[in-house]
XYZ file of C-alpha atoms in Angstrom:
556
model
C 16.057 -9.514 13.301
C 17.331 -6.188 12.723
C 14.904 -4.571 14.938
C 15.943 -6.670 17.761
C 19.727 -5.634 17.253
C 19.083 -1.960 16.171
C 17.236 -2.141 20.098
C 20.595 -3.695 21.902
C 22.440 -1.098 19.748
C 20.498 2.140 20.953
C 20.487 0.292 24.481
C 17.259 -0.250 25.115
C 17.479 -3.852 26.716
C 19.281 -2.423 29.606
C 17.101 -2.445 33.031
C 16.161 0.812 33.036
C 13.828 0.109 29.511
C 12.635 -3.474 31.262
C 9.738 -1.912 33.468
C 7.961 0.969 30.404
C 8.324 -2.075 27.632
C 6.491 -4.472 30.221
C 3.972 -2.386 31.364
C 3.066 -1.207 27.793
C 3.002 -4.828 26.566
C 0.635 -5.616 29.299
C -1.366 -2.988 28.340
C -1.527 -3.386 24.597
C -2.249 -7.362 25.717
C -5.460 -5.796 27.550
C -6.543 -3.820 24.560
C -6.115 -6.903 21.777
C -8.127 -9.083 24.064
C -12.075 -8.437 22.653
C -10.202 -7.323 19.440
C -8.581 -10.557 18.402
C -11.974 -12.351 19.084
C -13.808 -9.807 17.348
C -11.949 -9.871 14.712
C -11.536 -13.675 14.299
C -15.353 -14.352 14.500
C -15.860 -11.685 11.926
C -13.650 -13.508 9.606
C -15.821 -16.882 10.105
C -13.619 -18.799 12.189
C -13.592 -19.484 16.165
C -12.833 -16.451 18.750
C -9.776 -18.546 20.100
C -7.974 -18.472 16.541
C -7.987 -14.755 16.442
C -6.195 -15.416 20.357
C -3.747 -17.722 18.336
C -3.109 -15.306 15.803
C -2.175 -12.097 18.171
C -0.145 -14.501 20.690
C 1.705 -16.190 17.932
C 2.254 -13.268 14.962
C 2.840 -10.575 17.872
C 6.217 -12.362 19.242
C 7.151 -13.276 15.565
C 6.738 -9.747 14.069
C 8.569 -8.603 17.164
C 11.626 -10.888 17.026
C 12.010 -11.036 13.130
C 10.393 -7.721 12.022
C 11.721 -4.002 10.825
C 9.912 -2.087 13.263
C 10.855 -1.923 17.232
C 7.395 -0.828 18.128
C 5.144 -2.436 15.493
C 2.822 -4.879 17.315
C 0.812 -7.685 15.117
C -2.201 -9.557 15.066
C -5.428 -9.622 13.477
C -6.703 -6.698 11.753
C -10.138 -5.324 10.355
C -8.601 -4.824 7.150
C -8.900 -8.865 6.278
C -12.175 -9.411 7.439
C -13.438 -9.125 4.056
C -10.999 -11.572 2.495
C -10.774 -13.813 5.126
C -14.482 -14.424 5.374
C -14.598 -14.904 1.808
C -11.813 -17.307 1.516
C -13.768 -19.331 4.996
C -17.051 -19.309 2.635
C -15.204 -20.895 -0.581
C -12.541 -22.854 0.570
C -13.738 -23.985 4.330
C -11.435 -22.775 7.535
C -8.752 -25.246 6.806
C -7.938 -23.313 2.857
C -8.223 -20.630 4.979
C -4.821 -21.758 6.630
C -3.281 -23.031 3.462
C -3.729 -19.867 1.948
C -2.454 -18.296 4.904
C 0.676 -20.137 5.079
C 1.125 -19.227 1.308
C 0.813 -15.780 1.896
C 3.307 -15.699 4.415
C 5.842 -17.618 2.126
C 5.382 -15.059 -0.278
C 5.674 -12.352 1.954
C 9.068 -13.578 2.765
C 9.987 -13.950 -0.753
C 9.168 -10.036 -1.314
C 11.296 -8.995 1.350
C 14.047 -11.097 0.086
C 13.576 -9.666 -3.292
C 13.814 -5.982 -1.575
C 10.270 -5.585 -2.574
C 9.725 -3.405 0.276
C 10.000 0.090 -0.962
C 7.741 -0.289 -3.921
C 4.727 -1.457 -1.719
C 4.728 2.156 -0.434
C 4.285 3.702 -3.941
C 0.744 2.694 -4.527
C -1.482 5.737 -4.213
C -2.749 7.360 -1.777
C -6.638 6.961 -3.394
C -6.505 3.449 -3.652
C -5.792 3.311 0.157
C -7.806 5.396 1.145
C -10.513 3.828 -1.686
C -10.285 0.507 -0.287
C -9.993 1.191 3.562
C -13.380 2.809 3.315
C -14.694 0.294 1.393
C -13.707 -2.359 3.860
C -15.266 -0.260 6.595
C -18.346 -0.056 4.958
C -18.353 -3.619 4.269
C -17.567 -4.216 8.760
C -20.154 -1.826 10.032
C -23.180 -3.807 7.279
C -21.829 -7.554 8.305
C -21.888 -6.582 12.369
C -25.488 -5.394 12.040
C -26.709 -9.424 12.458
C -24.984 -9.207 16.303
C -25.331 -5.897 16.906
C -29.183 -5.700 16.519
C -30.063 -9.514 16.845
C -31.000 -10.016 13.634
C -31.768 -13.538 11.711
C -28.461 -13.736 9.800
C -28.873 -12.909 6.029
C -28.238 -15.672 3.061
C -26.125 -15.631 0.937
C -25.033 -13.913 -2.538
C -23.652 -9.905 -3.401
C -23.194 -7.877 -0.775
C -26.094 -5.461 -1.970
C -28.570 -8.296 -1.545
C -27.286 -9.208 2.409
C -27.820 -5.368 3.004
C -30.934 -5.345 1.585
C -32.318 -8.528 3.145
C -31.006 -7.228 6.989
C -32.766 -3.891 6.211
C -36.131 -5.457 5.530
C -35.414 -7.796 8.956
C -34.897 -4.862 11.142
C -38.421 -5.309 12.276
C -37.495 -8.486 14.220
C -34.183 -7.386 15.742
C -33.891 -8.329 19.462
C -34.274 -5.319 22.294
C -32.227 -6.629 24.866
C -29.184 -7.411 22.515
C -29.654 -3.758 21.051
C -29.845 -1.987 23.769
C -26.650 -4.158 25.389
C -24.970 -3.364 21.902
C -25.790 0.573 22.356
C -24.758 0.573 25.807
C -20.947 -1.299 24.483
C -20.778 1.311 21.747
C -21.194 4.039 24.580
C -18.314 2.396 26.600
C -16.421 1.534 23.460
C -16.806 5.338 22.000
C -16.444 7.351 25.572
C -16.017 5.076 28.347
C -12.346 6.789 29.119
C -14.574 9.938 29.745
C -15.403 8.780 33.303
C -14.142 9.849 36.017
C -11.114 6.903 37.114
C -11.382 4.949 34.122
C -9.594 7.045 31.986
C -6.241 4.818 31.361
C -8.495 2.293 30.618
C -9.336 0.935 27.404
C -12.984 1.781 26.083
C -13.326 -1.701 24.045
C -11.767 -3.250 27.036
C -14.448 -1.453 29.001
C -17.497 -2.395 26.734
C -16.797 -5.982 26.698
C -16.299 -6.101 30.476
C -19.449 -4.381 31.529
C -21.375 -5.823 28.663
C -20.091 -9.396 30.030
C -20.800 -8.638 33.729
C -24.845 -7.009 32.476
C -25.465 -10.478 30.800
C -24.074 -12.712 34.027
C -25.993 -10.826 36.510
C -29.693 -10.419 34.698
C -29.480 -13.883 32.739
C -30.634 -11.630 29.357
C -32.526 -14.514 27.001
C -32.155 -14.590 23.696
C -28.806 -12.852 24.079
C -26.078 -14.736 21.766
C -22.635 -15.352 23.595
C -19.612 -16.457 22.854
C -20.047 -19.532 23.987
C -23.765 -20.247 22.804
C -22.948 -19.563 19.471
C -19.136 -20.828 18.848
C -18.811 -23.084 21.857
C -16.980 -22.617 25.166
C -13.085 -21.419 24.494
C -10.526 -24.079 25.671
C -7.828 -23.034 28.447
C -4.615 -24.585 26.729
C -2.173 -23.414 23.704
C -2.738 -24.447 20.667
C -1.550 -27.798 19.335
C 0.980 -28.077 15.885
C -1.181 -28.833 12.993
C 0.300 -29.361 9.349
C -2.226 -28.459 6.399
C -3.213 -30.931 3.893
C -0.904 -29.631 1.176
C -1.614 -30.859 -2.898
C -0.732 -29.484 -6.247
C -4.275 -28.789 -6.938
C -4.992 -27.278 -4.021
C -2.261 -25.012 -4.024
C -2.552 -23.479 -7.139
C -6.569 -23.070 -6.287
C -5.662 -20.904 -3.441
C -2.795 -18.651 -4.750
C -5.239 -16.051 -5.603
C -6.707 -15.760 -2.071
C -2.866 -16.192 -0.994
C -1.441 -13.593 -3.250
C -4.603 -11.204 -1.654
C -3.468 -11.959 1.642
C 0.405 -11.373 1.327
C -0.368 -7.873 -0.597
C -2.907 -6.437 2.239
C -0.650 -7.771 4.846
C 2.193 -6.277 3.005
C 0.483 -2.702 2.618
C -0.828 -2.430 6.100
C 2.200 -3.960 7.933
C 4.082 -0.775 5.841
C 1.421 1.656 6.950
C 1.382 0.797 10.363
C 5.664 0.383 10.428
C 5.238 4.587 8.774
C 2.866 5.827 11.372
C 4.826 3.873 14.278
C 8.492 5.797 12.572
C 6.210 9.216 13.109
C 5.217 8.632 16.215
C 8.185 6.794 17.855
C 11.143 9.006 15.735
C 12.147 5.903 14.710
C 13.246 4.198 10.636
C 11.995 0.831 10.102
C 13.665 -1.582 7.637
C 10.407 -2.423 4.758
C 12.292 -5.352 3.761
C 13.288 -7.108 7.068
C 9.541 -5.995 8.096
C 7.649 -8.175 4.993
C 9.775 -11.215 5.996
C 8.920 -10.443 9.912
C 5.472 -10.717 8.374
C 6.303 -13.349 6.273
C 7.628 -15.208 9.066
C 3.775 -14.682 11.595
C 1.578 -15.630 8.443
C 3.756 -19.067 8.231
C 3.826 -19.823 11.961
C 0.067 -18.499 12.657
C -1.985 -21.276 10.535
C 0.151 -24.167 11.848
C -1.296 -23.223 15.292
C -4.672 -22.699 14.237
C -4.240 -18.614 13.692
C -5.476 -17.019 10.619
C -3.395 -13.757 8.859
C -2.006 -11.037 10.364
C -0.784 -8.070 10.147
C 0.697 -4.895 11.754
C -1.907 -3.127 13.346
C -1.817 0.487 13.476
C -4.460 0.870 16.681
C -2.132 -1.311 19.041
C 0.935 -0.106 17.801
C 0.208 3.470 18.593
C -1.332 2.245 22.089
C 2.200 0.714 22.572
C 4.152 3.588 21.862
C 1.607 5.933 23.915
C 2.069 3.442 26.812
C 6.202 3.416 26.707
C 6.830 0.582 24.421
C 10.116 1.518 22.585
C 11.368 -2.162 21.759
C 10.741 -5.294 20.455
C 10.160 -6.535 24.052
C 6.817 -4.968 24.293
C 5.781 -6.860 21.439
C 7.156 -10.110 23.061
C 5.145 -9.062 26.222
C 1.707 -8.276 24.594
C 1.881 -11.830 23.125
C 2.473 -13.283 26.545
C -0.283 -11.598 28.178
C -2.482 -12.965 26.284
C -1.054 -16.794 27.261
C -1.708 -15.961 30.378
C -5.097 -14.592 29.682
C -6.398 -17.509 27.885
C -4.889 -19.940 30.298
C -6.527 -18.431 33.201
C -9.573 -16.091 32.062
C -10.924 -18.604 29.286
C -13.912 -19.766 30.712
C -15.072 -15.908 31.483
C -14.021 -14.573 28.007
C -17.050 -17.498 26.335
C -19.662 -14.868 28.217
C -18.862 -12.376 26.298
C -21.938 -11.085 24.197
C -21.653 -11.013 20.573
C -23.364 -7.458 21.177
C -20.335 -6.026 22.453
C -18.082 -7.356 20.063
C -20.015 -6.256 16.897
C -20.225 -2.551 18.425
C -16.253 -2.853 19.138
C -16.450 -3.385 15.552
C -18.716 -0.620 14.741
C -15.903 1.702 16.266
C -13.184 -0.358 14.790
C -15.160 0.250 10.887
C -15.200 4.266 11.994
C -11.418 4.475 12.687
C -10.509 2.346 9.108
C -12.995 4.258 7.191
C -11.244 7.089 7.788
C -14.492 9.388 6.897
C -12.708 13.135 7.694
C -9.720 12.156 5.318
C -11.814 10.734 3.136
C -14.529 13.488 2.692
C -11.366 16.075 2.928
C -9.660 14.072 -0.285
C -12.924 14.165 -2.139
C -13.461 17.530 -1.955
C -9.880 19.094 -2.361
C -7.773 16.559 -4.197
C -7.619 17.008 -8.525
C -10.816 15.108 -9.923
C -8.645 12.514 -11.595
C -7.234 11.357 -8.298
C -11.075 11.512 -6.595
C -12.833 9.517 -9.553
C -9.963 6.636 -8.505
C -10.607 7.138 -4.572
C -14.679 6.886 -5.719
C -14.028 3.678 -8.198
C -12.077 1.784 -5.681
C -14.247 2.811 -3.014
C -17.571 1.429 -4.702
C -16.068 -1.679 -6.747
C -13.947 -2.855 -2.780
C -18.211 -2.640 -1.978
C -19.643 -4.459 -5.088
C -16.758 -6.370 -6.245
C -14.116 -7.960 -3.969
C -10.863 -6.083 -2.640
C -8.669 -7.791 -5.825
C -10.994 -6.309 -8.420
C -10.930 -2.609 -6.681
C -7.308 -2.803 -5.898
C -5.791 -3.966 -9.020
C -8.138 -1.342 -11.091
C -7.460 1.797 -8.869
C -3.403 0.614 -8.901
C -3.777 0.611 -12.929
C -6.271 4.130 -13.530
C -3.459 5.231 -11.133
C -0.667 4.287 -13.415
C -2.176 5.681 -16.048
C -3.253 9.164 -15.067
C 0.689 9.144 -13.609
C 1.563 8.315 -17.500
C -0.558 10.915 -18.656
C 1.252 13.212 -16.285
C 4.544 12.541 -17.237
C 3.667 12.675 -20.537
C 2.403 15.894 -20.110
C 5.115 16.935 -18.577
C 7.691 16.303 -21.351
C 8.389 18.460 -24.255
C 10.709 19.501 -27.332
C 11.360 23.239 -27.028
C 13.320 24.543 -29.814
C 16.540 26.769 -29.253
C 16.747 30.178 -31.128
C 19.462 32.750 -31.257
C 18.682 34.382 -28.173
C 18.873 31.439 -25.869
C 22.078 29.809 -27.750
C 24.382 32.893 -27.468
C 26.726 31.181 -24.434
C 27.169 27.816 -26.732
C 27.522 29.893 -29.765
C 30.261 32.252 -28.553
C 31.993 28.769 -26.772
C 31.641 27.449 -29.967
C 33.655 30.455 -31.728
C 30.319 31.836 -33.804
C 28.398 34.546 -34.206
C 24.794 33.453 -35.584
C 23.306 30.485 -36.238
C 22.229 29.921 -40.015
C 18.611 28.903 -40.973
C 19.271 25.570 -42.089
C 20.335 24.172 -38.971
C 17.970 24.110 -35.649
C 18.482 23.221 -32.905
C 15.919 21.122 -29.776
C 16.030 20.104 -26.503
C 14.350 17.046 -25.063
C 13.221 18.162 -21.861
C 11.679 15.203 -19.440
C 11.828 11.587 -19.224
C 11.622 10.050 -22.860
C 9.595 6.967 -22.500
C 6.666 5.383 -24.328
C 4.124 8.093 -22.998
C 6.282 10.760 -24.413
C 7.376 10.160 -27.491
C 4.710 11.891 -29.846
C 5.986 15.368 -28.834
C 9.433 14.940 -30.707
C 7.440 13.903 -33.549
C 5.229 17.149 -33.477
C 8.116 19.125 -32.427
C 9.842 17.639 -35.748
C 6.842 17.741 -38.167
C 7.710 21.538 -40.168
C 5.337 22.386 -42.925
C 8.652 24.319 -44.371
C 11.756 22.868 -45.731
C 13.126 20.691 -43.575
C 16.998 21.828 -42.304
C 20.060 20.179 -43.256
C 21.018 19.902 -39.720
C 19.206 18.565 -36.720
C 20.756 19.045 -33.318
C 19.165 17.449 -30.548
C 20.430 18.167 -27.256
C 19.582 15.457 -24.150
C 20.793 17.233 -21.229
C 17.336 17.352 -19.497
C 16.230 13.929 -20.239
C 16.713 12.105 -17.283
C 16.222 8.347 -19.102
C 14.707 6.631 -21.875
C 12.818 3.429 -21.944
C 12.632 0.858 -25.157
C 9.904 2.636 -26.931
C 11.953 6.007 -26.504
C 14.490 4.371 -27.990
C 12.435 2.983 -31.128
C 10.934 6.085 -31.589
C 14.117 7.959 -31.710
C 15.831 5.748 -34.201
C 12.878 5.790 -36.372
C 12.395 9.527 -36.164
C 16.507 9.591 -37.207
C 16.399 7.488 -39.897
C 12.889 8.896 -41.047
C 14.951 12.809 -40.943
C 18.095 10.823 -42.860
C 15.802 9.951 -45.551
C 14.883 13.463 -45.748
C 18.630 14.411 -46.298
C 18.816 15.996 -42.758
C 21.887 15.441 -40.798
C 20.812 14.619 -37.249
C 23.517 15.216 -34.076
C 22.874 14.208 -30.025
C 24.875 16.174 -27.671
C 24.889 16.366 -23.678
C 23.004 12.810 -22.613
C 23.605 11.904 -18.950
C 26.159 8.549 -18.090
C 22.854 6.438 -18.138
C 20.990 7.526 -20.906
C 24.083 7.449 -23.360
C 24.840 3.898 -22.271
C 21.295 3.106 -23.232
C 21.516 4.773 -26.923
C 25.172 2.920 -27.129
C 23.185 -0.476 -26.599
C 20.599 0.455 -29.226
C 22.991 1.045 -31.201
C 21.653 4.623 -32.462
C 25.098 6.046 -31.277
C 27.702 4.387 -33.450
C 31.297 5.120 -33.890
C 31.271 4.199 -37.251
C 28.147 5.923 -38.743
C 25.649 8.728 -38.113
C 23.592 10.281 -36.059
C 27.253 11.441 -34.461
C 27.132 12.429 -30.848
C 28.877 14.940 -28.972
C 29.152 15.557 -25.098
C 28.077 19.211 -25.666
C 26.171 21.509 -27.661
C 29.310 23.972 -27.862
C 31.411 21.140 -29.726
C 28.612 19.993 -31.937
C 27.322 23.628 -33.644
C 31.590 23.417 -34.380
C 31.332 20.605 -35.894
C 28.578 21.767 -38.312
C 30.394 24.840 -38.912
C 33.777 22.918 -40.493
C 31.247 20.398 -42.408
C 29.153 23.237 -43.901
C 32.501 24.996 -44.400
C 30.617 28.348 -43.775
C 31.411 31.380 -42.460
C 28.772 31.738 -39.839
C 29.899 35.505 -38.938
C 28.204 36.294 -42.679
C 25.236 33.719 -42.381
C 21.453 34.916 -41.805
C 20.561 34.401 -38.114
């Protein structure tokens, strides 16, 4: 609840906030209306869960979030998975897995999981986002046109089958679906309509056009799903077995890391827009917290949405009471308007879609990111883009995350190298040291980058001479900012590999944490070599009284 009390803090429960936070919840409550039921009948269940879901998640998320301004609900962004888990595991896995997710959102805020949902790249976001949106805009085209609705298998086959059954789509529900997408796309263009929303608009109209002309063959709301009932939802516990629960912790796992990346998103864009911080952690149990409470009332998963949350802060929502007041509106709107909102045409809501698929797909940023970004980072974007199409949303996400990971490794790696130190750039350690020149048996590299496993073949090039090898080794560690296991290995093997050779080896200058490290590994030891020294200065003198020379006389 740290939004809640970061709010009292800053004031803004005091009268003077009561009036903009209640007007902008009423307003955001307006615009979630035809989206929640869009939304929810995209994902395969009944227009009044997606209702549930924004009533119940939005005063959760609200009262137990990170975020003052984020408002939740249903979002485009699981329409994919959702619909997928409906189709294999029936609507009530749906809210098993649901309820799993949110259990294991909570656990990943607990865990202060928070910050490294953030890290995953910006291709695979972007990758996947479009990918959904591609996969929203094909599935609407059944409503939207009147189409017979495709059958089953890959996604490529239901596009292909609605393309070749575009010769029997219905007029009257296209031309109502145009006319929606109109009003959806540039109904705040007309003159006294302009504060109000355009989906809000489309359904409306769309609603009042099939009423008044009694349009046949137009599907509804109600002729297709039933008529929506005008009371809350009633507690229902899921049937929950061992079997069962390990079957859905896949689709559950899916669920809490979507949820988890968009509630982020949404909390970052809100923090931009409001000059507010959000708390990651406190926002994934908020989250958590919905996606438990949501299925025992019949909701599905939800998220932060981004659309409503910027709405909220355009509209003068600056605390959690907005939230509280969005979910309230839409009480009131399904105890009173019910019977009105099962005459709303499918039409409209598959062309709110259409602009809701635009708006994820993200096409400017996406075209912009193909053309400008390095070619390693586009061929991810691409790959997650096509497999979120062909594959599922696990498959594209878990590849892009891991060609991500490595073209960062190969990065880093490249980034790393052994540079060795002459005469000319070891003149300020030589003259602390008391010397003149250094002698050509002893030389002297620097390890400059992280030393981990994608790394450590340039000390062994750095160290491979096709001369005599030295007597003495120094390697300074100054610039290595830390070492991982395989660093490790590979340093004690190249030691005892340059030992063998009858080369001396010293370490000088490693940071608190990487010294520590070598300590444990036991490849710093006070009772043997390689000896280690906190500076270069007071390691070339150390050389100087074993070699007993006179460096002043010695070949540089």
């Amino acid at each position: 609840m740290i939004a809640l009390v970061e709010a009292a803090r800053a004031g803004l429960f005091r009268r003077a906030h009561w009036l903009p936070n209640i007007a902008a919840g009423v307003i955001v409550g307006v615009v979630a209306l035809p989206l929640a039921m869009a939304f929810a009948i995209a994902s395969g269940v009944k227009p009044e869960q997606g209702l549930y879901t924004a009533i119940i998640a939005g005063i959760a998320v609200s009262l137990f979030g990170g975020s003052r301004v984020q408002i939740a609900g249903p979002t485009g962004a699981f329409i994919v998975i959702l619909a997928g888990v409906v189709a294999q595991y029936g609507v009530s896995g749906l809210l098993l897995a649901t309820l799993m997710a949110g259990v294991i959102l909570v656990a990943m805020g607990l865990a202060r999981l928070g910050a490294v949902i953030r890290f995953i790249p910006d291709p695979v976001i972007v990758g996947f986002t479009a990918g959904i949106a591609v996969i929203i805009w094909v599935g609407q085209w059944q409503y939207f046109f009147g189409l017979p609705a495709p059958g089953g298998g890959p996604f490529y086959l239901r596009t292909w089958q609605l393309l070749q059954s575009f010769g029997q789509l219905h007029t009257a529900t296209s031309l109502l679906a145009l006319l929606s997408l109109a009003l959806a796309v540039w109904g705040s263009r007309i003159p006294g309509l302009a504060r109000v929303p355009g989906p809000l608009l489309a359904m409306v109209v769309a609603t009042a056009v099939v009423m008044a002309f009694d349009l046949q063959g137009v599907a509804t709301i109600e002729s297709t799903f039933g008529a929506i009932p005008r009371a809350l939802p009633a507690l229902q516990l899921p049937e929950v077995g061992f079997d069962r629960l390990v079957e859905l912790l896949p689709a559950a796992f899916t669920i809490a890391m979507l949820g988890a990346i968009e509630s982020l998103l949404s909390a970052v864009v809100a923090d931009g827009m409001a000059g507010t911080r959000h708390d990651s952690n406190q926002e994934l149990i908020g989250q958590g917290v919905a996606n438990i409470l949501s299925p025992l009332f019949g909701g599905i998963a939800a998220t932060g949405a981004i659309a409503r949350t910027a709405t909220n802060i355009r509209n003068g929502g600056t605390s959690p009471l907005a939230g509280v007041v969005h979910g309230i509106t839409l009480v009131l709107i399904l105890l009173v308007l019910a019977p009105y909102a099962g005459k709303v045409p499918l039409a409209a809501l598959a062309a709110i879609l259409f602009l809701v698929a635009w708006n994820m797909s993200e096409a400017r940023r996406f075209v912009r990111m193909v053309r400008q970004a390095p070619r390693a980072d586009v061929a991810i974007l691409l790959i997650t883009f096509v497999l979120t199409i062909v594959t599922d949303l696990v498959v594209a996400v878990n590849i892009g995350v891991i060609l991500a990971m490595f073209q960062f490794m190969r990065r880093m790696s490249a980034s790393v190298s052994v540079v060795e130190h002459g005469q000319a750039s070891l003149r300020h350690e030589l003259a602390e040291a008391g010397l003149d020149t250094l002698p050509k048996d002893v030389l002297v590299y620097a390890i400059e980058g992280p030393f981990f496993f994608g790394s450590v073949d340039s000390l062994e090039r750095a160290l491979s001479w096709s001369r005599e090898p030295p007597r003495w080794v120094l390697l300074r560690l100054e610039r290595v900012p830390l070492v991982d296991a395989t660093g490790l290995k590979r340093l004690e093997s190249t030691i005892e590999s340059l030992r063998g050779r009858g080369v001396h080896v010293l370490l000088s200058g490693a940071n608190l944490r990487v010294l520590r490290k070598l300590v444990r590994a036991e490849i710093v030891r006070r009772d043997g070599p390689p000896v280690y020294f906190g500076d270069l200065a007071t390691a070339l003198r150390h050389v100087d009284a074993a070699r007993g020379t006179d460096y002043s006389t010695s070949e540089a």
